[in-house]
PDB file of C-alpha atoms in Angstrom:
ATOM      1  CA  MET F1376      17.593  -1.619 -15.645  1.00 90.00           C
ATOM      2  CA  GLU F1377      13.913  -0.758 -15.598  1.00 96.00           C
ATOM      3  CA  TYR F1378      11.188  -1.554 -18.099  1.00 96.00           C
ATOM      4  CA  GLN F1379       7.709  -0.032 -18.311  1.00 95.00           C
ATOM      5  CA  LYS F1380       5.081  -2.678 -19.037  1.00 96.00           C
ATOM      6  CA  HIS F1381       1.323  -3.117 -18.602  1.00 95.00           C
ATOM      7  CA  PHE F1382      -1.022  -5.626 -17.047  1.00 96.00           C
ATOM      8  CA  PHE F1383      -4.802  -5.571 -16.740  1.00 96.00           C
ATOM      9  CA  SER F1384      -6.923  -5.455 -13.607  1.00 95.00           C
ATOM     10  CA  GLY F1385     -10.651  -4.895 -13.501  1.00 92.00           C
ATOM     11  CA  GLY F1386     -10.560  -4.396 -17.244  1.00 91.00           C
ATOM     12  CA  THR F1387      -8.203  -1.416 -17.009  1.00 90.00           C
ATOM     13  CA  PRO F1388      -4.511  -1.289 -17.968  1.00 92.00           C
ATOM     14  CA  ARG F1389      -2.032  -0.714 -15.135  1.00 92.00           C
ATOM     15  CA  THR F1390       1.476   0.541 -15.784  1.00 93.00           C
ATOM     16  CA  ILE F1391       4.046  -1.615 -14.003  1.00 97.00           C
ATOM     17  CA  THR F1392       7.760  -0.916 -13.657  1.00 97.00           C
ATOM     18  CA  ILE F1393       9.920  -4.042 -13.736  1.00 98.00           C
ATOM     19  CA  ALA F1394      13.445  -3.543 -12.379  1.00 98.00           C
ATOM     20  CA  LEU F1395      16.087  -6.195 -13.024  1.00 98.00           C
ATOM     21  CA  PRO F1396      19.243  -7.028 -11.068  1.00 97.00           C
ATOM     22  CA  SER F1397      21.173  -7.814 -14.276  1.00 96.00           C
ATOM     23  CA  ASP F1398      20.739  -8.213 -18.023  1.00 94.00           C
ATOM     24  CA  ASP F1399      21.026 -12.007 -17.789  1.00 95.00           C
ATOM     25  CA  LEU F1400      17.525 -13.301 -18.499  1.00 95.00           C
ATOM     26  CA  THR F1401      18.536 -16.948 -18.781  1.00 95.00           C
ATOM     27  CA  VAL F1402      18.186 -17.480 -15.021  1.00 95.00           C
ATOM     28  CA  LYS F1403      15.165 -17.245 -12.718  1.00 97.00           C
ATOM     29  CA  TYR F1404      15.127 -14.493 -10.091  1.00 98.00           C
ATOM     30  CA  PRO F1405      13.083 -14.042  -6.926  1.00 98.00           C
ATOM     31  CA  ALA F1406      10.711 -11.085  -7.183  1.00 99.00           C
ATOM     32  CA  VAL F1407       9.211  -8.557  -4.772  1.00 99.00           C
ATOM     33  CA  ILE F1408       6.119  -6.515  -5.621  1.00 99.00           C
ATOM     34  CA  LEU F1409       6.146  -3.049  -4.022  1.00 98.00           C
ATOM     35  CA  CYS F1410       2.832  -1.421  -3.046  1.00 97.00           C
ATOM     36  CA  HIS F1411       2.335   2.315  -2.466  1.00 96.00           C
ATOM     37  CA  GLY F1412       0.042   3.991   0.040  1.00 92.00           C
ATOM     38  CA  HIS F1413      -3.313   5.758  -0.188  1.00 90.00           C
ATOM     39  CA  SER F1414      -3.295   8.701  -2.624  1.00 84.00           C
ATOM     40  CA  ARG F1415       0.373   8.074  -3.427  1.00 86.00           C
ATOM     41  CA  HIS F1416       2.130   6.442  -6.388  1.00 85.00           C
ATOM     42  CA  LYS F1417       4.631   3.771  -7.389  1.00 86.00           C
ATOM     43  CA  ASN F1418       7.667   6.083  -7.229  1.00 91.00           C
ATOM     44  CA  ASP F1419       6.946   7.507  -3.778  1.00 87.00           C
ATOM     45  CA  GLY F1420      10.193   6.212  -2.303  1.00 94.00           C
ATOM     46  CA  LEU F1421       9.584   2.731  -3.669  1.00 96.00           C
ATOM     47  CA  ASP F1422      11.985   3.494  -6.510  1.00 96.00           C
ATOM     48  CA  ALA F1423      14.728   3.851  -3.888  1.00 97.00           C
ATOM     49  CA  LEU F1424      13.680   0.605  -2.199  1.00 98.00           C
ATOM     50  CA  SER F1425      13.744  -1.067  -5.602  1.00 98.00           C
ATOM     51  CA  GLN F1426      17.394  -0.107  -6.042  1.00 98.00           C
ATOM     52  CA  VAL F1427      18.287  -1.718  -2.711  1.00 98.00           C
ATOM     53  CA  LEU F1428      16.503  -4.948  -3.572  1.00 99.00           C
ATOM     54  CA  THR F1429      17.752  -5.243  -7.150  1.00 98.00           C
ATOM     55  CA  GLY F1430      21.249  -4.717  -5.775  1.00 98.00           C
ATOM     56  CA  ALA F1431      20.656  -7.841  -3.689  1.00 98.00           C
ATOM     57  CA  GLY F1432      19.586  -9.912  -6.684  1.00 98.00           C
ATOM     58  CA  PHE F1433      15.804  -9.438  -6.681  1.00 99.00           C
ATOM     59  CA  VAL F1434      13.534  -8.399  -9.507  1.00 99.00           C
ATOM     60  CA  THR F1435      11.114  -5.737  -8.287  1.00 99.00           C
ATOM     61  CA  ALA F1436       7.753  -4.696  -9.666  1.00 98.00           C
ATOM     62  CA  ARG F1437       5.862  -1.568  -8.691  1.00 97.00           C
ATOM     63  CA  PHE F1438       2.612  -0.220 -10.095  1.00 96.00           C
ATOM     64  CA  ASP F1439      -0.129   2.316  -9.407  1.00 93.00           C
ATOM     65  CA  PHE F1440      -3.294   0.968  -7.812  1.00 93.00           C
ATOM     66  CA  ARG F1441      -6.605   1.813  -9.432  1.00 92.00           C
ATOM     67  CA  GLY F1442      -7.681   5.372  -8.691  1.00 86.00           C
ATOM     68  CA  CYS F1443      -4.089   6.616  -8.618  1.00 87.00           C
ATOM     69  CA  CYS F1444      -2.466   8.140 -11.728  1.00 75.00           C
ATOM     70  CA  ASP F1445      -5.486   7.128 -13.828  1.00 59.00           C
ATOM     71  CA  GLY F1446      -7.285   9.180 -16.420  1.00 59.00           C
ATOM     72  CA  TYR F1447      -9.841  11.525 -14.958  1.00 52.00           C
ATOM     73  CA  ASP F1448     -12.755   9.136 -15.534  1.00 63.00           C
ATOM     74  CA  GLN F1449     -11.346   6.799 -12.843  1.00 79.00           C
ATOM     75  CA  ARG F1450      -8.942   8.942 -10.855  1.00 81.00           C
ATOM     76  CA  TYR F1451      -9.811   9.640  -7.217  1.00 88.00           C
ATOM     77  CA  ILE F1452     -11.850   6.407  -6.974  1.00 88.00           C
ATOM     78  CA  LEU F1453      -9.615   4.509  -4.547  1.00 90.00           C
ATOM     79  CA  ASN F1454     -11.548   1.364  -3.630  1.00 92.00           C
ATOM     80  CA  CYS F1455      -8.875  -0.019  -1.338  1.00 93.00           C
ATOM     81  CA  ALA F1456     -10.976  -2.846   0.105  1.00 95.00           C
ATOM     82  CA  THR F1457     -12.007  -4.318  -3.245  1.00 96.00           C
ATOM     83  CA  ASP F1458      -9.988  -3.031  -6.217  1.00 95.00           C
ATOM     84  CA  TRP F1459      -6.585  -2.937  -4.546  1.00 97.00           C
ATOM     85  CA  PRO F1460      -6.401  -6.614  -3.501  1.00 98.00           C
ATOM     86  CA  GLU F1461      -7.494  -7.565  -7.008  1.00 98.00           C
ATOM     87  CA  ASP F1462      -4.811  -5.301  -8.489  1.00 97.00           C
ATOM     88  CA  LEU F1463      -2.089  -6.923  -6.395  1.00 98.00           C
ATOM     89  CA  MET F1464      -3.224 -10.439  -7.263  1.00 98.00           C
ATOM     90  CA  ASN F1465      -3.281  -9.547 -10.955  1.00 98.00           C
ATOM     91  CA  ALA F1466       0.216  -8.078 -10.665  1.00 98.00           C
ATOM     92  CA  ILE F1467       1.348 -11.414  -9.203  1.00 99.00           C
ATOM     93  CA  SER F1468      -0.291 -13.202 -12.122  1.00 98.00           C
ATOM     94  CA  TYR F1469       1.432 -10.913 -14.601  1.00 98.00           C
ATOM     95  CA  ILE F1470       4.965 -11.261 -13.267  1.00 98.00           C
ATOM     96  CA  GLY F1471       4.407 -15.015 -13.087  1.00 97.00           C
ATOM     97  CA  THR F1472       4.258 -15.024 -16.885  1.00 98.00           C
ATOM     98  CA  LEU F1473       7.778 -13.594 -17.177  1.00 98.00           C
ATOM     99  CA  PRO F1474      10.223 -16.420 -17.985  1.00 97.00           C
ATOM    100  CA  PHE F1475      12.974 -15.017 -15.749  1.00 98.00           C
ATOM    101  CA  ILE F1476      10.800 -14.974 -12.601  1.00 98.00           C
ATOM    102  CA  ASP F1477      10.845 -17.855 -10.120  1.00 98.00           C
ATOM    103  CA  LYS F1478       7.119 -18.178  -9.386  1.00 97.00           C
ATOM    104  CA  ASP F1479       7.872 -20.014  -6.151  1.00 97.00           C
ATOM    105  CA  ARG F1480       9.838 -17.032  -4.787  1.00 98.00           C
ATOM    106  CA  ILE F1481       7.491 -14.045  -5.002  1.00 99.00           C
ATOM    107  CA  GLY F1482       7.208 -11.588  -2.122  1.00 99.00           C
ATOM    108  CA  ALA F1483       5.154  -8.471  -1.420  1.00 99.00           C
ATOM    109  CA  ALA F1484       6.020  -5.311   0.479  1.00 99.00           C
ATOM    110  CA  GLY F1485       3.904  -2.228   1.047  1.00 98.00           C
ATOM    111  CA  ILE F1486       3.656   1.056   2.880  1.00 98.00           C
ATOM    112  CA  SER F1487       0.542   2.191   4.783  1.00 97.00           C
ATOM    113  CA  MET F1488      -2.540   1.209   2.719  1.00 96.00           C
ATOM    114  CA  GLY F1489      -0.211  -0.702   0.391  1.00 97.00           C
ATOM    115  CA  ALA F1490       1.023  -2.570   3.465  1.00 98.00           C
ATOM    116  CA  ALA F1491      -2.569  -3.280   4.461  1.00 98.00           C
ATOM    117  CA  THR F1492      -3.177  -4.703   1.002  1.00 98.00           C
ATOM    118  CA  SER F1493       0.001  -6.793   1.089  1.00 98.00           C
ATOM    119  CA  VAL F1494      -1.109  -8.306   4.405  1.00 99.00           C
ATOM    120  CA  TYR F1495      -4.695  -8.827   3.232  1.00 98.00           C
ATOM    121  CA  VAL F1496      -3.674 -10.637   0.046  1.00 99.00           C
ATOM    122  CA  SER F1497      -1.050 -12.681   1.908  1.00 98.00           C
ATOM    123  CA  GLY F1498      -3.926 -14.108   3.922  1.00 98.00           C
ATOM    124  CA  MET F1499      -5.669 -15.510   0.856  1.00 97.00           C
ATOM    125  CA  ASP F1500      -3.123 -15.919  -1.964  1.00 97.00           C
ATOM    126  CA  GLU F1501      -0.501 -18.574  -1.306  1.00 96.00           C
ATOM    127  CA  ARG F1502       1.590 -17.367  -4.229  1.00 98.00           C
ATOM    128  CA  ILE F1503       3.033 -14.750  -1.863  1.00 98.00           C
ATOM    129  CA  LYS F1504       5.895 -16.496  -0.087  1.00 98.00           C
ATOM    130  CA  SER F1505       7.134 -13.616   2.085  1.00 99.00           C
ATOM    131  CA  THR F1506       5.661 -10.272   3.155  1.00 99.00           C
ATOM    132  CA  VAL F1507       6.838  -6.967   4.621  1.00 99.00           C
ATOM    133  CA  SER F1508       4.371  -4.441   6.037  1.00 99.00           C
ATOM    134  CA  MET F1509       5.627  -0.873   6.633  1.00 98.00           C
ATOM    135  CA  GLY F1510       3.309   1.212   8.800  1.00 98.00           C
ATOM    136  CA  GLY F1511       0.373  -1.009   7.904  1.00 98.00           C
ATOM    137  CA  ILE F1512      -3.279  -0.645   8.874  1.00 98.00           C
ATOM    138  CA  GLY F1513      -5.110  -3.655  10.249  1.00 98.00           C
ATOM    139  CA  ASP F1514      -8.528  -2.130  10.934  1.00 98.00           C
ATOM    140  CA  CYS F1515      -9.394   0.959   8.908  1.00 97.00           C
ATOM    141  CA  PHE F1516     -12.490   1.855  10.934  1.00 97.00           C
ATOM    142  CA  THR F1517     -10.724   1.978  14.302  1.00 97.00           C
ATOM    143  CA  TRP F1518      -7.767   3.729  12.677  1.00 97.00           C
ATOM    144  CA  MET F1519      -9.932   6.459  11.109  1.00 95.00           C
ATOM    145  CA  ARG F1520     -11.921   6.933  14.296  1.00 96.00           C
ATOM    146  CA  GLY F1521      -8.680   7.398  16.202  1.00 96.00           C
ATOM    147  CA  VAL F1522      -7.356   9.897  13.656  1.00 93.00           C
ATOM    148  CA  TRP F1523     -10.495  12.009  13.955  1.00 94.00           C
ATOM    149  CA  GLU F1524     -10.528  11.876  17.742  1.00 93.00           C
ATOM    150  CA  LYS F1525      -6.857  12.839  17.888  1.00 91.00           C
ATOM    151  CA  SER F1526      -7.452  15.880  15.674  1.00 90.00           C
ATOM    152  CA  GLY F1527     -10.450  17.025  17.702  1.00 91.00           C
ATOM    153  CA  GLY F1528     -12.859  16.352  14.860  1.00 92.00           C
ATOM    154  CA  ARG F1529     -16.297  14.755  15.052  1.00 94.00           C
ATOM    155  CA  PHE F1530     -16.063  11.274  13.539  1.00 95.00           C
ATOM    156  CA  ASP F1531     -19.830  10.805  13.739  1.00 96.00           C
ATOM    157  CA  ASP F1532     -20.272  13.849  11.502  1.00 95.00           C
ATOM    158  CA  PHE F1533     -17.873  12.313   8.992  1.00 95.00           C
ATOM    159  CA  LEU F1534     -19.853   9.054   9.019  1.00 97.00           C
ATOM    160  CA  ALA F1535     -23.075  11.006   8.497  1.00 97.00           C
ATOM    161  CA  ARG F1536     -21.464  12.768   5.535  1.00 96.00           C
ATOM    162  CA  LEU F1537     -20.614   9.386   4.024  1.00 96.00           C
ATOM    163  CA  ASP F1538     -24.212   8.240   4.519  1.00 97.00           C
ATOM    164  CA  ARG F1539     -25.605  11.352   2.813  1.00 97.00           C
ATOM    165  CA  ASP F1540     -23.231  10.870  -0.085  1.00 97.00           C
ATOM    166  CA  ARG F1541     -24.347   7.260  -0.464  1.00 96.00           C
ATOM    167  CA  GLU F1542     -27.927   8.459  -0.943  1.00 97.00           C
ATOM    168  CA  LEU F1543     -26.936  11.188  -3.405  1.00 95.00           C
ATOM    169  CA  THR F1544     -24.755   8.749  -5.332  1.00 96.00           C
ATOM    170  CA  ALA F1545     -27.753   6.437  -5.691  1.00 96.00           C
ATOM    171  CA  VAL F1546     -29.756   9.341  -7.144  1.00 96.00           C
ATOM    172  CA  THR F1547     -27.115  11.022  -9.319  1.00 96.00           C
ATOM    173  CA  GLY F1548     -24.634   8.244 -10.079  1.00 94.00           C
ATOM    174  CA  HIS F1549     -21.756  10.398  -8.836  1.00 93.00           C
ATOM    175  CA  SER F1550     -19.997  10.538  -5.485  1.00 96.00           C
ATOM    176  CA  GLN F1551     -18.688  13.817  -4.101  1.00 95.00           C
ATOM    177  CA  VAL F1552     -14.964  14.441  -4.507  1.00 94.00           C
ATOM    178  CA  ILE F1553     -13.167  15.940  -1.495  1.00 92.00           C
ATOM    179  CA  HIS F1554      -9.611  16.929  -0.613  1.00 90.00           C
ATOM    180  CA  SER F1555      -7.623  13.812   0.286  1.00 89.00           C
ATOM    181  CA  LEU F1556      -6.742  15.169   3.719  1.00 89.00           C
ATOM    182  CA  ASP F1557     -10.377  15.852   4.592  1.00 89.00           C
ATOM    183  CA  MET F1558     -10.586  12.122   5.271  1.00 88.00           C
ATOM    184  CA  TYR F1559      -8.220  12.787   8.196  1.00 86.00           C
ATOM    185  CA  ASN F1560      -9.766  16.104   9.270  1.00 85.00           C
ATOM    186  CA  GLY F1561      -6.450  17.571   8.087  1.00 84.00           C
ATOM    187  CA  THR F1562      -5.316  21.107   8.843  1.00 87.00           C
ATOM    188  CA  GLU F1563      -5.564  23.878   6.256  1.00 91.00           C
ATOM    189  CA  GLU F1564      -1.771  24.109   6.166  1.00 93.00           C
ATOM    190  CA  ASP F1565      -1.401  20.396   5.465  1.00 87.00           C
ATOM    191  CA  LYS F1566      -4.054  20.561   2.743  1.00 88.00           C
ATOM    192  CA  ARG F1567      -2.333  23.520   1.129  1.00 93.00           C
ATOM    193  CA  ASN F1568       1.010  21.687   1.176  1.00 91.00           C
ATOM    194  CA  LEU F1569      -0.545  18.628  -0.465  1.00 88.00           C
ATOM    195  CA  LEU F1570      -2.065  20.786  -3.212  1.00 90.00           C
ATOM    196  CA  ILE F1571       1.376  22.234  -3.893  1.00 93.00           C
ATOM    197  CA  GLU F1572       2.883  18.738  -3.956  1.00 88.00           C
ATOM    198  CA  GLY F1573       0.182  17.668  -6.404  1.00 87.00           C
ATOM    199  CA  PHE F1574       0.940  20.664  -8.604  1.00 91.00           C
ATOM    200  CA  LEU F1575       4.639  19.791  -8.664  1.00 92.00           C
ATOM    201  CA  ASN F1576       4.009  16.059  -9.160  1.00 87.00           C
ATOM    202  CA  SER F1577       0.814  15.095 -10.969  1.00 85.00           C
ATOM    203  CA  ASP F1578       1.164  11.488  -9.765  1.00 86.00           C
ATOM    204  CA  VAL F1579       0.090  12.592  -6.275  1.00 87.00           C
ATOM    205  CA  ASN F1580      -3.648  12.293  -5.624  1.00 87.00           C
ATOM    206  CA  THR F1581      -4.996  15.424  -3.983  1.00 88.00           C
ATOM    207  CA  TYR F1582      -8.652  14.371  -4.077  1.00 91.00           C
ATOM    208  CA  VAL F1583     -10.720  11.272  -3.315  1.00 93.00           C
ATOM    209  CA  THR F1584     -14.381  10.302  -3.634  1.00 95.00           C
ATOM    210  CA  LEU F1585     -16.503   9.825  -0.543  1.00 96.00           C
ATOM    211  CA  ALA F1586     -17.762   6.536  -1.993  1.00 96.00           C
ATOM    212  CA  SER F1587     -14.252   5.119  -2.030  1.00 95.00           C
ATOM    213  CA  LEU F1588     -13.755   6.238   1.573  1.00 95.00           C
ATOM    214  CA  ARG F1589     -16.857   4.245   2.509  1.00 96.00           C
ATOM    215  CA  ASN F1590     -15.263   1.318   0.718  1.00 96.00           C
ATOM    216  CA  MET F1591     -12.029   1.750   2.666  1.00 95.00           C
ATOM    217  CA  LEU F1592     -13.621   2.281   6.061  1.00 95.00           C
ATOM    218  CA  TYR F1593     -14.541  -1.380   6.523  1.00 93.00           C
ATOM    219  CA  TYR F1594     -11.252  -2.765   5.205  1.00 97.00           C
ATOM    220  CA  ARG F1595      -9.862  -5.122   7.881  1.00 98.00           C
ATOM    221  CA  PRO F1596      -6.645  -6.906   6.861  1.00 98.00           C
ATOM    222  CA  LEU F1597      -6.444  -7.961  10.510  1.00 98.00           C
ATOM    223  CA  GLU F1598      -9.146 -10.534   9.756  1.00 98.00           C
ATOM    224  CA  LYS F1599      -6.870 -12.249   7.228  1.00 98.00           C
ATOM    225  CA  CYS F1600      -3.895 -12.503   9.589  1.00 98.00           C
ATOM    226  CA  PRO F1601      -4.870 -15.890  11.110  1.00 98.00           C
ATOM    227  CA  ASN F1602      -4.685 -17.316   7.577  1.00 98.00           C
ATOM    228  CA  ILE F1603      -1.126 -16.135   6.918  1.00 98.00           C
ATOM    229  CA  ARG F1604       1.348 -19.005   6.902  1.00 96.00           C
ATOM    230  CA  ASN F1605       4.229 -17.386   5.014  1.00 97.00           C
ATOM    231  CA  PRO F1606       7.028 -15.427   6.738  1.00 98.00           C
ATOM    232  CA  ILE F1607       5.925 -11.868   7.499  1.00 99.00           C
ATOM    233  CA  PHE F1608       7.761  -8.831   8.897  1.00 99.00           C
ATOM    234  CA  PHE F1609       5.982  -5.816  10.391  1.00 99.00           C
ATOM    235  CA  ALA F1610       8.048  -2.597  10.409  1.00 99.00           C
ATOM    236  CA  HIS F1611       6.657   0.562  11.993  1.00 99.00           C
ATOM    237  CA  GLY F1612       8.090   4.023  12.554  1.00 98.00           C
ATOM    238  CA  GLY F1613       8.421   5.009  16.187  1.00 97.00           C
ATOM    239  CA  ASP F1614       7.477   8.595  15.286  1.00 97.00           C
ATOM    240  CA  ASP F1615       4.508   7.622  13.096  1.00 97.00           C
ATOM    241  CA  LEU F1616       1.792  10.228  13.716  1.00 94.00           C
ATOM    242  CA  VAL F1617      -0.562   8.872  11.034  1.00 94.00           C
ATOM    243  CA  VAL F1618      -0.992   5.190  11.884  1.00 97.00           C
ATOM    244  CA  PRO F1619      -0.536   4.083  15.517  1.00 97.00           C
ATOM    245  CA  VAL F1620       2.024   1.349  16.049  1.00 98.00           C
ATOM    246  CA  GLU F1621      -0.709  -0.735  17.692  1.00 98.00           C
ATOM    247  CA  GLN F1622      -2.156  -1.379  14.231  1.00 98.00           C
ATOM    248  CA  SER F1623       0.991  -3.289  13.238  1.00 98.00           C
ATOM    249  CA  ARG F1624       1.332  -4.953  16.615  1.00 98.00           C
ATOM    250  CA  ARG F1625      -2.215  -6.338  16.514  1.00 98.00           C
ATOM    251  CA  MET F1626      -1.632  -7.837  13.071  1.00 99.00           C
ATOM    252  CA  TYR F1627       1.675  -9.315  14.206  1.00 98.00           C
ATOM    253  CA  GLU F1628      -0.010 -10.969  17.184  1.00 98.00           C
ATOM    254  CA  ALA F1629      -2.822 -12.376  15.016  1.00 98.00           C
ATOM    255  CA  VAL F1630      -0.606 -13.895  12.315  1.00 98.00           C
ATOM    256  CA  ALA F1631      -0.456 -17.694  12.336  1.00 93.00           C
ATOM    257  CA  SER F1632       2.946 -17.941  10.643  1.00 94.00           C
ATOM    258  CA  GLY F1633       5.711 -19.678  12.535  1.00 94.00           C
ATOM    259  CA  ARG F1634       8.132 -17.066  11.250  1.00 97.00           C
ATOM    260  CA  LYS F1635       7.112 -13.516  11.961  1.00 98.00           C
ATOM    261  CA  GLN F1636       8.843 -10.382  13.183  1.00 98.00           C
ATOM    262  CA  PHE F1637       7.805  -6.997  14.545  1.00 98.00           C
ATOM    263  CA  LYS F1638      10.194  -4.060  14.783  1.00 98.00           C
ATOM    264  CA  GLU F1639       9.649  -0.444  15.753  1.00 98.00           C
ATOM    265  CA  TYR F1640      12.143   2.136  14.443  1.00 98.00           C
ATOM    266  CA  PRO F1641      12.723   5.127  16.752  1.00 97.00           C
ATOM    267  CA  GLY F1642      12.886   8.447  14.925  1.00 97.00           C
ATOM    268  CA  VAL F1643      11.225   7.122  11.766  1.00 98.00           C
ATOM    269  CA  GLU F1644       7.922   8.677  10.649  1.00 97.00           C
ATOM    270  CA  HIS F1645       4.954   7.168   8.803  1.00 96.00           C
ATOM    271  CA  ASN F1646       6.008   7.257   5.152  1.00 96.00           C
ATOM    272  CA  ILE F1647       9.035   5.030   5.650  1.00 97.00           C
ATOM    273  CA  PRO F1648      10.165   4.939   1.977  1.00 96.00           C
ATOM    274  CA  MET F1649      10.475   8.757   2.029  1.00 94.00           C
ATOM    275  CA  ASP F1650      11.913   9.076   5.544  1.00 96.00           C
ATOM    276  CA  PRO F1651      15.511  10.355   5.944  1.00 97.00           C
ATOM    277  CA  ASN F1652      16.272   7.203   7.964  1.00 97.00           C
ATOM    278  CA  ARG F1653      14.670   4.812   5.489  1.00 97.00           C
ATOM    279  CA  MET F1654      17.863   2.847   4.888  1.00 97.00           C
ATOM    280  CA  LEU F1655      17.589   1.384   8.396  1.00 97.00           C
ATOM    281  CA  VAL F1656      14.354  -0.265   7.315  1.00 98.00           C
ATOM    282  CA  PHE F1657      15.449  -1.007   3.748  1.00 98.00           C
ATOM    283  CA  GLU F1658      18.492  -2.952   4.916  1.00 98.00           C
ATOM    284  CA  ASP F1659      16.354  -5.031   7.266  1.00 98.00           C
ATOM    285  CA  MET F1660      13.924  -5.705   4.438  1.00 99.00           C
ATOM    286  CA  LYS F1661      16.733  -6.784   2.153  1.00 98.00           C
ATOM    287  CA  GLN F1662      17.974  -9.198   4.796  1.00 98.00           C
ATOM    288  CA  TRP F1663      14.442 -10.474   5.406  1.00 99.00           C
ATOM    289  CA  PHE F1664      13.743 -11.259   1.773  1.00 99.00           C
ATOM    290  CA  THR F1665      17.202 -12.773   1.318  1.00 98.00           C
ATOM    291  CA  GLU F1666      16.444 -15.211   4.134  1.00 98.00           C
ATOM    292  CA  THR F1667      12.811 -15.970   3.282  1.00 98.00           C
ATOM    293  CA  LEU F1668      12.609 -16.052  -0.527  1.00 98.00           C
TER     294      LEU F1668
END
C-alpha cells in the first residue's frame, strides 16, 4: 500500500510516497528513505526497490529532490550540494513524526547523486542508522573532470562557461538553462534520446541551470566519510560508464564505520535501479538492511 503525502523543505512542499509492508499501524516499522539521481525522479526504479523492501517488512519513503518535478519557477535548479542534503534531512524529520515508524531504525539508500547525498548526510546526521550507496559520487569535481576528459571535451572551457554564467547571473538574476547532458559533454544521440524520454515522462529533467552545476561541482561527500559511524554498504556496477568505480572505493576506504562493505557487480551499469540485473543488488540491499536496522 502506498500513500502520497507532503513535507516541507526550504519552504517548498515535497511530494513523498510512503509504502507500507502491511495495514497494521499499531506496530513500529523500520524505514528506508530512497533517493533518486541527478535529473531523475522518485519512481526511476526506486518503486521496484520499494516493493522488495516492503516485502521484507520495511516502510519505504521516496520523494523528488528540489529542482526535479517542480513547477517551472523552480524546476531545473538542482542545487545538489546545498538543497539536497537539506531535503533528505527534512524527509527524515517528516517520517519521524509518523507513529508507526521506529525512529531508531531509519536507513537511507540512493543511486548516483542520491547516493552521494545519502553518504553526505550520513556523515552529519546520526538519525541515519544504516546506509546503502549505489554508484555514488564522492568528489564531483574530479568525477566531472574525468567525464569530460573521457569524452574528448575541454573541461576548462566548461569551467569558463560556468564562470561567465556566474557574472551574467549577477547582472540579470537568471542563470542559463542547458540540456542536462551538456554537463557531461553528451553526444547528440544521447541528448535526443533524453528529450524523447522527457516527452514520454514529464518527471524526467531534460534541462538544468548552469548555476546549479556550479553548486554541484564542489560537492564532496568523500569529506564526510570519516564521520560516518553507522553501517554502510557501497554497491557499484562493474559496467558503469558514468561514474568510475573508484569513486565508491575511495568513499569506502575513508569511512570510519566498523561495519562497511564494498561490492562491485559485473555486468551491471550505472543506473542500478533500472538495470536488467538490478535484483542482484536489491537482494543484497534487503539483506543488508535486515541485518543493520
